Coordinates of C-alpha atoms in Angstrom, one line a residue:
Chain B
M771 CA 33.7 27.2 20.1
I772 CA 30.5 28.8 18.9
Q773 CA 29.1 26.9 16.0
T774 CA 26.0 27.4 13.9
F775 CA 24.2 24.2 12.8
K776 CA 21.6 23.6 10.1
L777 CA 19.3 20.6 10.7
I778 CA 17.2 18.9 8.0
I779 CA 14.3 17.2 9.9
E780 CA 11.8 14.5 9.0
Y781 CA 8.8 14.0 11.2
D782 CA 5.4 12.3 11.4
G783 CA 3.2 15.1 12.7
T784 CA 0.4 12.8 13.6
G785 CA 0.8 12.9 17.4
F786 CA 2.2 16.4 17.8
S787 CA 0.6 19.7 18.5
G788 CA 2.6 21.1 15.6
W789 CA 6.2 22.4 15.2
Q790 CA 6.2 25.3 17.7
R791 CA 7.1 24.8 21.3
Q792 CA 4.2 25.2 23.7
P793 CA 4.1 24.6 27.4
E794 CA 2.6 21.2 28.3
K795 CA 2.2 20.1 24.7
L796 CA 4.1 17.6 22.6
T797 CA 5.7 19.6 19.8
I798 CA 8.5 18.9 17.4
Q799 CA 10.5 22.0 18.3
G800 CA 10.1 21.2 22.0
E801 CA 11.2 17.6 21.8
L802 CA 14.2 18.4 19.5
E803 CA 15.3 21.2 21.8
K804 CA 15.1 18.9 24.8
V805 CA 17.3 16.2 23.2
L806 CA 19.8 18.8 21.8
S807 CA 20.1 20.6 25.2
R808 CA 20.7 17.3 26.8
I809 CA 23.5 16.3 24.4
L810 CA 25.1 19.7 24.3
N811 CA 24.7 20.3 28.0
Q812 CA 23.4 23.9 27.4
P813 CA 20.0 25.4 26.5
V814 CA 19.3 25.2 22.8
T815 CA 16.7 27.3 21.0
L816 CA 15.8 26.3 17.5
A817 CA 14.9 28.8 14.7
G818 CA 12.6 26.8 12.4
S819 CA 12.0 27.7 8.7
G820 CA 8.4 28.2 9.7
R821 CA 5.7 26.5 11.7
T822 CA 3.8 23.5 10.7
D823 CA 0.3 22.8 12.2
A824 CA -0.8 19.8 14.3
G825 CA -0.8 16.7 12.2
V826 CA 1.3 18.2 9.3
H827 CA 4.4 16.1 8.4
A828 CA 7.8 17.1 7.2
L829 CA 10.4 15.4 5.0
G830 CA 12.7 18.3 5.0
Q831 CA 11.9 20.9 7.7
V832 CA 14.9 23.1 8.4
A833 CA 16.0 24.6 11.7
S834 CA 19.2 26.3 12.8
F835 CA 20.8 27.1 16.2
C836 CA 24.0 28.2 17.7
A837 CA 25.8 26.4 20.5
D838 CA 29.2 26.5 22.2
T839 CA 30.5 23.0 21.4
S840 CA 33.4 21.2 19.7
L841 CA 31.0 18.3 18.7
A842 CA 31.1 17.4 15.0
P843 CA 27.8 17.7 13.1
Q844 CA 27.7 14.0 12.3
A845 CA 28.1 13.1 16.0
L846 CA 25.4 15.4 16.9
K847 CA 23.0 13.9 14.3
K848 CA 23.7 10.3 15.5
G849 CA 23.2 11.4 19.1
V850 CA 19.9 13.0 18.4
N851 CA 18.6 10.1 16.3
R852 CA 19.7 7.6 19.0
L853 CA 18.1 9.5 21.9
M854 CA 14.9 10.6 20.1
K855 CA 11.9 8.4 21.1
H856 CA 9.4 10.3 19.0
P857 CA 8.9 10.1 15.2
I858 CA 11.4 12.8 14.5
A859 CA 14.6 12.0 12.6
L860 CA 17.5 14.3 11.6
Q861 CA 18.3 13.6 8.0
R862 CA 21.2 16.0 8.0
C863 CA 23.2 18.1 10.3
D864 CA 25.7 20.6 8.9
R865 CA 27.9 23.4 10.2
V866 CA 26.9 26.6 8.5
P867 CA 28.1 30.3 8.5
H868 CA 26.9 32.3 11.6
T869 CA 24.8 34.4 9.2
F870 CA 22.6 31.5 8.3
H871 CA 19.0 31.5 9.7
A872 CA 16.6 28.8 8.8
Q873 CA 13.7 31.3 8.4
Y874 CA 15.3 34.5 7.1
S875 CA 17.8 32.8 4.7
A876 CA 15.1 30.7 3.0
I877 CA 14.3 31.7 -0.6
S878 CA 11.4 29.2 -1.2
K879 CA 9.6 26.2 0.3
E880 CA 8.0 23.1 -1.3
Y881 CA 5.0 21.3 0.0
N882 CA 3.3 18.2 -1.2
Y883 CA -0.4 17.4 -0.4
Y884 CA -1.5 13.7 -1.0
I885 CA -5.0 12.7 -1.8
L886 CA -6.5 9.2 -2.0
N887 CA -9.1 9.5 -4.6
R888 CA -11.3 6.3 -4.7
E889 CA -14.4 5.1 -3.0
T890 CA -12.7 2.7 -0.6
P891 CA -10.7 4.1 2.3
C892 CA -7.2 2.9 3.1
A893 CA -5.8 1.8 6.5
V894 CA -2.1 1.6 6.0
G895 CA -0.7 5.2 5.8
R896 CA -4.1 6.7 6.5
N897 CA -2.4 9.5 8.5
Y898 CA -0.6 10.5 5.3
V899 CA -3.5 11.2 2.9
W900 CA -6.9 12.9 2.6
H901 CA -9.5 10.4 1.4
V902 CA -11.7 12.0 -1.2
H903 CA -14.5 9.5 -2.2
R904 CA -15.8 11.1 -5.4
P905 CA -13.7 11.3 -8.5
L906 CA -11.6 14.4 -9.1
D907 CA -11.2 16.1 -12.4
L908 CA -7.5 16.6 -12.6
D909 CA -7.6 18.7 -15.7
V910 CA -9.9 21.2 -14.1
M911 CA -7.7 21.2 -11.0
N912 CA -4.7 21.9 -13.0
Q913 CA -6.4 24.8 -14.8
C914 CA -7.0 26.3 -11.3
C915 CA -3.3 25.6 -10.4
A916 CA -2.2 27.7 -13.3
L917 CA -4.1 30.6 -11.8
I918 CA -2.2 30.2 -8.5
C919 CA 1.2 30.7 -10.1
G920 CA 3.0 34.1 -10.1
S921 CA 3.2 36.9 -7.6
Q922 CA -0.2 37.8 -6.2
D923 CA -2.2 38.5 -3.1
F924 CA -3.3 35.2 -1.5
K925 CA -5.4 36.7 1.2
S926 CA -8.4 34.5 0.2
F927 CA -6.3 31.5 1.2
E928 CA -5.1 32.8 4.6
N929 CA -6.6 31.8 7.9
A930 CA -6.8 34.4 10.6
G931 CA -4.3 34.2 13.5
S932 CA -0.9 35.1 12.1
P933 CA -0.8 38.8 11.0
R934 CA 1.6 39.5 8.3
R935 CA 2.9 42.7 6.8
S936 CA 1.8 41.6 3.3
T937 CA -0.3 38.7 1.9
V938 CA 1.4 38.8 -1.4
R939 CA 3.5 35.7 -2.2
T940 CA 5.2 34.3 -5.3
V941 CA 4.2 30.8 -6.4
F942 CA 6.8 29.3 -8.7
L943 CA 5.1 26.0 -9.3
A944 CA 1.7 24.6 -8.5
R945 CA 0.3 21.4 -10.1
M946 CA -1.7 18.2 -9.5
D947 CA 0.0 14.9 -10.4
R948 CA -1.4 11.5 -10.8
L949 CA 0.8 9.2 -8.8
D950 CA -1.1 5.9 -9.5
P951 CA -4.7 5.0 -10.4
D952 CA -5.8 6.1 -6.8
R953 CA -3.3 8.7 -5.6
R954 CA -2.9 12.3 -6.5
V955 CA -0.4 14.9 -5.2
F956 CA -0.6 18.6 -5.2
R957 CA 2.9 20.1 -5.5
I958 CA 3.6 23.7 -4.7
C959 CA 6.7 25.8 -4.5
A960 CA 6.5 29.4 -3.3
S961 CA 8.6 32.2 -1.9
G962 CA 6.6 31.8 1.4
F963 CA 3.2 30.7 2.7
L964 CA 0.5 32.3 4.7
K965 CA -1.3 30.5 7.6
N966 CA -3.0 27.4 6.2
M967 CA -2.4 28.6 2.7
V968 CA -1.7 25.1 1.2
R969 CA -4.5 23.4 2.9
N970 CA -7.0 26.2 2.0
M971 CA -5.8 26.0 -1.7
V972 CA -6.2 22.2 -1.6
G973 CA -9.8 22.5 -0.1
T974 CA -10.7 24.9 -2.9
L975 CA -9.0 22.9 -5.6
V976 CA -10.9 19.7 -4.5
D977 CA -14.1 21.8 -4.8
A978 CA -13.1 22.5 -8.4
G979 CA -12.2 18.8 -9.0
L980 CA -15.6 17.9 -7.8
G981 CA -17.3 20.4 -10.1
K982 CA -18.5 22.8 -7.3
V983 CA -16.3 25.6 -8.6
N984 CA -15.0 26.2 -12.2
P985 CA -11.7 27.8 -13.1
S986 CA -13.4 31.2 -13.6
G987 CA -15.0 30.9 -10.1
F988 CA -11.6 29.9 -8.8
Q989 CA -10.1 33.1 -10.3
H990 CA -12.8 35.2 -8.6
I991 CA -12.1 33.6 -5.3
L992 CA -8.4 34.6 -5.6
W993 CA -9.3 38.2 -6.7
A994 CA -11.8 38.6 -3.8
K995 CA -9.0 38.6 -1.2
N996 CA -11.5 37.2 1.2
R997 CA -11.1 34.0 3.0
S998 CA -14.8 33.3 3.3
R999 CA -15.0 32.9 -0.5
A1000 CA -12.6 30.0 -0.7
G1001 CA -13.3 26.3 0.2
A1002 CA -12.8 24.5 3.5
T1003 CA -9.3 23.9 4.9
A1004 CA -8.2 20.4 3.8
P1005 CA -7.2 18.0 6.7
A1006 CA -3.6 18.4 8.0
R1007 CA -2.7 14.7 7.5
G1008 CA -2.2 14.9 3.7
L1009 CA 0.4 17.8 4.0
F1010 CA 4.1 17.4 3.9
L1011 CA 6.7 20.1 4.1
K1012 CA 9.0 18.6 1.4
Q1013 CA 11.9 21.0 1.2
V1014 CA 13.2 24.4 2.1
N1015 CA 15.5 26.1 -0.4
Y1016 CA 18.4 28.4 0.3
E1017 CA 20.8 30.4 -1.9
Chain C
M765 CA -31.4 -15.7 3.8
I766 CA -28.0 -17.3 4.8
Q767 CA -25.2 -15.7 2.9
T768 CA -21.4 -16.4 3.1
F769 CA -19.2 -13.4 2.7
K770 CA -15.6 -13.1 1.8
L771 CA -13.8 -10.0 3.1
I772 CA -10.5 -8.5 1.9
I773 CA -9.2 -6.4 4.7
E774 CA -6.4 -3.8 5.0
Y775 CA -5.1 -2.9 8.4
D776 CA -2.3 -1.0 10.1
G777 CA -1.3 -3.4 12.8
T778 CA 0.6 -0.9 14.9
G779 CA -1.8 -0.4 17.7
F780 CA -3.3 -3.9 17.7
S781 CA -2.6 -7.0 19.7
G782 CA -2.7 -8.9 16.4
W783 CA -5.5 -10.4 14.3
Q784 CA -7.0 -12.9 16.7
R785 CA -9.8 -11.9 19.1
Q786 CA -8.6 -11.8 22.8
P787 CA -10.6 -10.6 25.8
E788 CA -9.8 -7.1 26.9
K789 CA -7.4 -6.5 24.0
L790 CA -7.6 -4.5 20.8
T791 CA -7.6 -6.9 17.9
I792 CA -8.5 -6.7 14.3
Q793 CA -10.8 -9.7 14.4
G794 CA -12.5 -8.3 17.6
E795 CA -13.1 -4.8 16.2
L796 CA -14.4 -6.1 12.8
E797 CA -16.7 -8.7 14.5
K798 CA -18.1 -5.8 16.7
V799 CA -18.9 -3.6 13.7
L800 CA -20.3 -6.5 11.6
S801 CA -22.5 -7.7 14.5
R802 CA -23.8 -4.2 15.0
I803 CA -24.7 -3.8 11.3
L804 CA -26.2 -7.3 10.8
N805 CA -27.8 -7.3 14.3
Q806 CA -26.6 -10.8 15.0
P807 CA -23.4 -12.3 16.4
V808 CA -20.8 -12.6 13.7
T809 CA -17.7 -14.8 14.0
L810 CA -15.0 -14.4 11.4
A811 CA -12.8 -17.1 10.1
G812 CA -9.5 -15.5 9.1
S813 CA -7.0 -16.9 6.5
G814 CA -4.6 -17.1 9.5
R815 CA -3.4 -14.9 12.3
T816 CA -1.1 -12.0 12.2
D817 CA 1.0 -11.0 15.2
A818 CA 0.8 -7.7 17.0
G819 CA 2.3 -4.9 14.9
V820 CA 2.0 -6.8 11.6
H821 CA 0.0 -5.1 8.8
A822 CA -2.2 -6.4 6.1
L823 CA -3.1 -5.2 2.6
G824 CA -5.1 -8.2 1.7
Q825 CA -6.1 -10.3 4.8
V826 CA -9.0 -12.5 4.0
A827 CA -11.8 -13.5 6.3
S828 CA -15.1 -15.3 5.7
F829 CA -18.4 -15.6 7.7
C830 CA -22.0 -16.6 7.4
A831 CA -24.9 -14.4 8.3
D832 CA -28.7 -14.4 7.9
T833 CA -29.2 -11.2 6.0
S834 CA -30.5 -9.8 2.7
L835 CA -28.0 -7.0 2.8
A836 CA -25.9 -6.7 -0.4
P837 CA -22.1 -7.1 -0.1
Q838 CA -21.5 -3.6 -1.3
A839 CA -23.8 -2.0 1.4
L840 CA -22.1 -4.1 4.0
K841 CA -18.6 -2.9 2.9
K842 CA -19.7 0.7 3.0
G843 CA -21.3 0.3 6.4
V844 CA -18.2 -1.3 7.9
N845 CA -15.9 1.4 6.5
R846 CA -18.2 4.1 7.7
L847 CA -18.6 2.8 11.3
M848 CA -15.0 1.6 11.8
K849 CA -12.9 4.0 13.9
H850 CA -9.7 2.0 13.9
P851 CA -7.2 1.7 11.0
I852 CA -9.1 -1.2 9.4
A853 CA -10.7 -0.9 5.9
L854 CA -12.5 -3.4 3.9
Q855 CA -11.1 -3.4 0.4
R856 CA -13.7 -5.9 -1.0
C857 CA -16.8 -7.7 0.3
D858 CA -18.2 -10.4 -1.9
R859 CA -20.8 -13.1 -1.7
V860 CA -19.2 -16.6 -2.1
P861 CA -20.4 -20.2 -2.1
H862 CA -21.1 -21.7 1.4
T863 CA -18.2 -24.1 0.8
F864 CA -15.7 -21.1 0.9
H865 CA -13.6 -20.9 4.0
A866 CA -10.9 -18.1 4.3
Q867 CA -8.4 -20.5 5.9
Y868 CA -9.2 -23.9 4.4
S869 CA -9.8 -22.8 0.9
A870 CA -6.5 -20.8 0.6
I871 CA -3.9 -22.3 -1.7
S872 CA -1.1 -19.8 -1.1
K873 CA -0.3 -16.6 0.8
E874 CA 2.1 -13.7 -0.1
Y875 CA 4.0 -11.6 2.4
N876 CA 6.2 -8.5 1.9
Y877 CA 8.8 -7.4 4.4
Y878 CA 10.2 -3.9 4.1
I879 CA 13.7 -2.9 5.2
L880 CA 15.1 0.7 5.3
N881 CA 18.8 0.1 4.7
R882 CA 20.8 3.3 5.3
E883 CA 22.5 4.9 8.3
T884 CA 19.9 7.5 9.0
P885 CA 16.5 6.5 10.4
C886 CA 13.1 7.7 8.9
A887 CA 10.2 9.2 10.8
V888 CA 7.4 9.2 8.2
G889 CA 6.2 5.5 7.9
R890 CA 8.6 4.2 10.6
N891 CA 5.9 1.7 11.7
Y892 CA 6.1 0.2 8.2
V893 CA 9.9 -0.7 7.9
W894 CA 12.7 -2.3 9.8
H895 CA 15.6 0.1 9.9
V896 CA 18.9 -1.7 9.3
H897 CA 21.9 0.7 9.6
R898 CA 24.6 -1.3 7.9
P899 CA 24.7 -2.1 4.2
L900 CA 23.1 -5.3 3.2
D901 CA 24.6 -7.5 0.4
L902 CA 21.5 -8.1 -1.7
D903 CA 23.3 -10.8 -3.9
V904 CA 24.2 -12.9 -0.9
M905 CA 20.6 -12.6 0.4
N906 CA 19.2 -13.7 -2.9
Q907 CA 21.5 -16.7 -2.9
C908 CA 19.9 -17.6 0.5
C909 CA 16.4 -16.9 -0.9
A910 CA 17.0 -19.5 -3.6
L911 CA 17.7 -22.1 -0.9
I912 CA 14.3 -21.3 0.7
C913 CA 12.3 -22.2 -2.4
G914 CA 10.6 -25.6 -2.8
S915 CA 8.9 -28.1 -0.5
Q916 CA 10.9 -28.6 2.7
D917 CA 10.9 -28.6 6.4
F918 CA 11.0 -25.1 7.8
K919 CA 11.3 -26.1 11.5
S920 CA 14.4 -23.9 11.9
F921 CA 12.2 -20.9 11.2
E922 CA 9.3 -21.8 13.4
N923 CA 8.7 -20.2 16.8
A924 CA 7.3 -22.3 19.6
G925 CA 3.6 -21.9 20.5
S926 CA 1.5 -23.2 17.6
P927 CA 1.9 -26.9 17.3
R928 CA 1.3 -28.2 13.7
R929 CA 1.0 -31.6 12.3
S930 CA 3.9 -30.9 9.9
T931 CA 6.5 -28.2 9.5
V932 CA 6.9 -28.9 5.8
R933 CA 5.7 -26.0 3.6
T934 CA 6.1 -25.2 -0.2
V935 CA 7.8 -21.9 -1.0
F936 CA 6.9 -20.8 -4.5
L937 CA 8.8 -17.6 -4.6
A938 CA 11.3 -15.9 -2.3
R939 CA 13.4 -12.9 -3.2
M940 CA 14.9 -9.6 -2.1
D941 CA 14.2 -6.6 -4.3
R942 CA 15.7 -3.1 -4.4
L943 CA 12.8 -0.7 -4.3
D944 CA 14.9 2.5 -4.3
P945 CA 18.5 3.4 -3.1
D946 CA 17.4 3.0 0.5
R947 CA 14.6 0.5 0.5
R948 CA 14.6 -3.3 0.1
V949 CA 11.6 -5.7 0.1
F950 CA 11.6 -9.4 0.8
R951 CA 8.8 -11.1 -1.2
I952 CA 7.6 -14.6 -0.3
C953 CA 4.8 -16.7 -1.6
A954 CA 4.2 -20.1 0.0
S955 CA 1.5 -22.8 0.5
G956 CA 1.4 -21.8 4.2
F957 CA 3.5 -20.3 7.0
L958 CA 4.6 -21.5 10.3
K959 CA 4.5 -19.2 13.4
N960 CA 6.9 -16.2 12.8
M961 CA 8.3 -18.0 9.7
V962 CA 8.7 -14.8 7.6
R963 CA 10.2 -12.8 10.5
N964 CA 12.6 -15.5 11.3
M965 CA 13.6 -15.9 7.7
V966 CA 14.2 -12.1 7.4
G967 CA 16.2 -12.1 10.6
T968 CA 18.5 -14.8 9.2
L969 CA 18.6 -13.2 5.8
V970 CA 19.7 -10.0 7.3
D971 CA 22.5 -11.9 9.1
A972 CA 23.5 -13.1 5.7
G973 CA 23.4 -9.7 4.1
L974 CA 25.6 -8.4 6.9
G975 CA 28.2 -11.2 6.4
K976 CA 27.4 -13.0 9.6
V977 CA 26.2 -16.1 7.7
N978 CA 27.2 -17.3 4.2
P979 CA 24.8 -19.2 1.9
S980 CA 26.3 -22.5 2.9
G981 CA 25.8 -21.6 6.6
F982 CA 22.2 -20.6 5.7
Q983 CA 21.7 -24.0 4.1
H984 CA 22.9 -25.8 7.2
I985 CA 20.5 -23.7 9.3
L986 CA 17.6 -24.9 7.1
W987 CA 18.9 -28.6 7.3
A988 CA 19.3 -28.4 11.1
K989 CA 15.5 -28.2 11.7
N990 CA 16.4 -26.4 14.9
R991 CA 15.0 -22.9 15.7
S992 CA 18.1 -22.0 17.8
R993 CA 20.4 -22.2 14.8
A994 CA 18.6 -19.4 12.9
G995 CA 18.8 -15.7 13.4
A996 CA 16.7 -13.4 15.6
T997 CA 13.0 -12.7 14.8
A998 CA 12.8 -9.5 12.7
P999 CA 10.5 -6.8 14.1
A1000 CA 6.8 -7.1 13.3
R1001 CA 6.4 -3.6 11.8
G1002 CA 8.1 -4.4 8.4
L1003 CA 5.8 -7.2 7.7
F1004 CA 2.7 -7.0 5.4
L1005 CA 0.3 -9.8 4.6
K1006 CA -0.1 -8.8 1.0
Q1007 CA -2.5 -11.4 -0.5
V1008 CA -4.1 -14.7 0.0
N1009 CA -4.7 -16.8 -3.0
Y1010 CA -7.7 -19.1 -3.7
E1011 CA -8.6 -21.5 -6.6

């Protein structure tokens, strides 16, 4: 019987060359497809909600696939988690209608980006944060976050490499929160994301937090629709794909 | 000028063969001594508050050493953190009286042990928790924790390999806390610890939480002064040396 499955996947992206399968490289898609194909005894091709770069983590990446099997979703989930040797763990596995597609059915996605903002570096969890030594002005950063919200052209925050029909996206939420005296998190929810969009935003927001750019300068960077006007791409390790939302 | 320094050290023990320097092995002591010797241009030997095993982490390991230098502690700390390539980070560096010794001056130590208690494994931070699939009864575990407190012979929780004059230690605090729906932490503060004492306690407490041992059985394990009566040694990865206390 042909079933369509929806997977919710957590992974530590540190040792991977990103989500997307590539020959000779360790990728999340590649390793998951190997284990699924072995369990289901047939070739499995996953449709992910989108790619994540090397070193980027996920708490709730979503992928879908079809297979000819009578196996229950729960049994499949347990089997994958038992056989998987890499830091990839299925959080859910559900049977969904055949019309479901992890990428095309998604209506929004949420990312978190973690910053350790103090002089002294950390050791535990250092693959999960960007260490910024100098104090960040969170108020200024949140003034810039407000400028990000809404439907607009985010070309200034897109890296070359993935041509898209349009660079307009809708940002539903963007803000910086103080998690504890040392930790900050940038939360963003949008209809979709351009290549490196979150990391380019964070790089530019950190410039603002350090006083290198003011909110009016940030606005002009957005309006310029020119990648070279924005700040550097923030490191991959602070970025987590938190959740993909569907109807 | 001869100065004595006290270091507070955070490390991710995952890739290390433990704290103690060993030829041809990656150890925290070994890597720190290398970097300190390079900065101070003299051989440096650290006295740690105690060893930690391979895979055990620290948020507040303490080490002391003497060196002939005029370098300020803050400059030394920055230098070490800048040169260190491994997940080891000095959290503090202070000048202390020459009578200070990280091991002999310590009056108590605190460890935390983290357990992920749910069916589904995690991927992010999986080197920082022990994943226990079946539900743990926290009340029963805390009844056993109460039996651990006080001055007593902990021979049942000592692994062979480090002969000591006495196996009596004083436990000032021992309890299991619920951090969130899925996470538990065992907190223990004691005058000192025997080899693998915390991990052996956690292994036995988990047996109690799973219903394999009741509090009365736990009491008899303690009284037996016999390692073979207690449970298995819990994995290193959940264990954190949190803090070492001095007068």
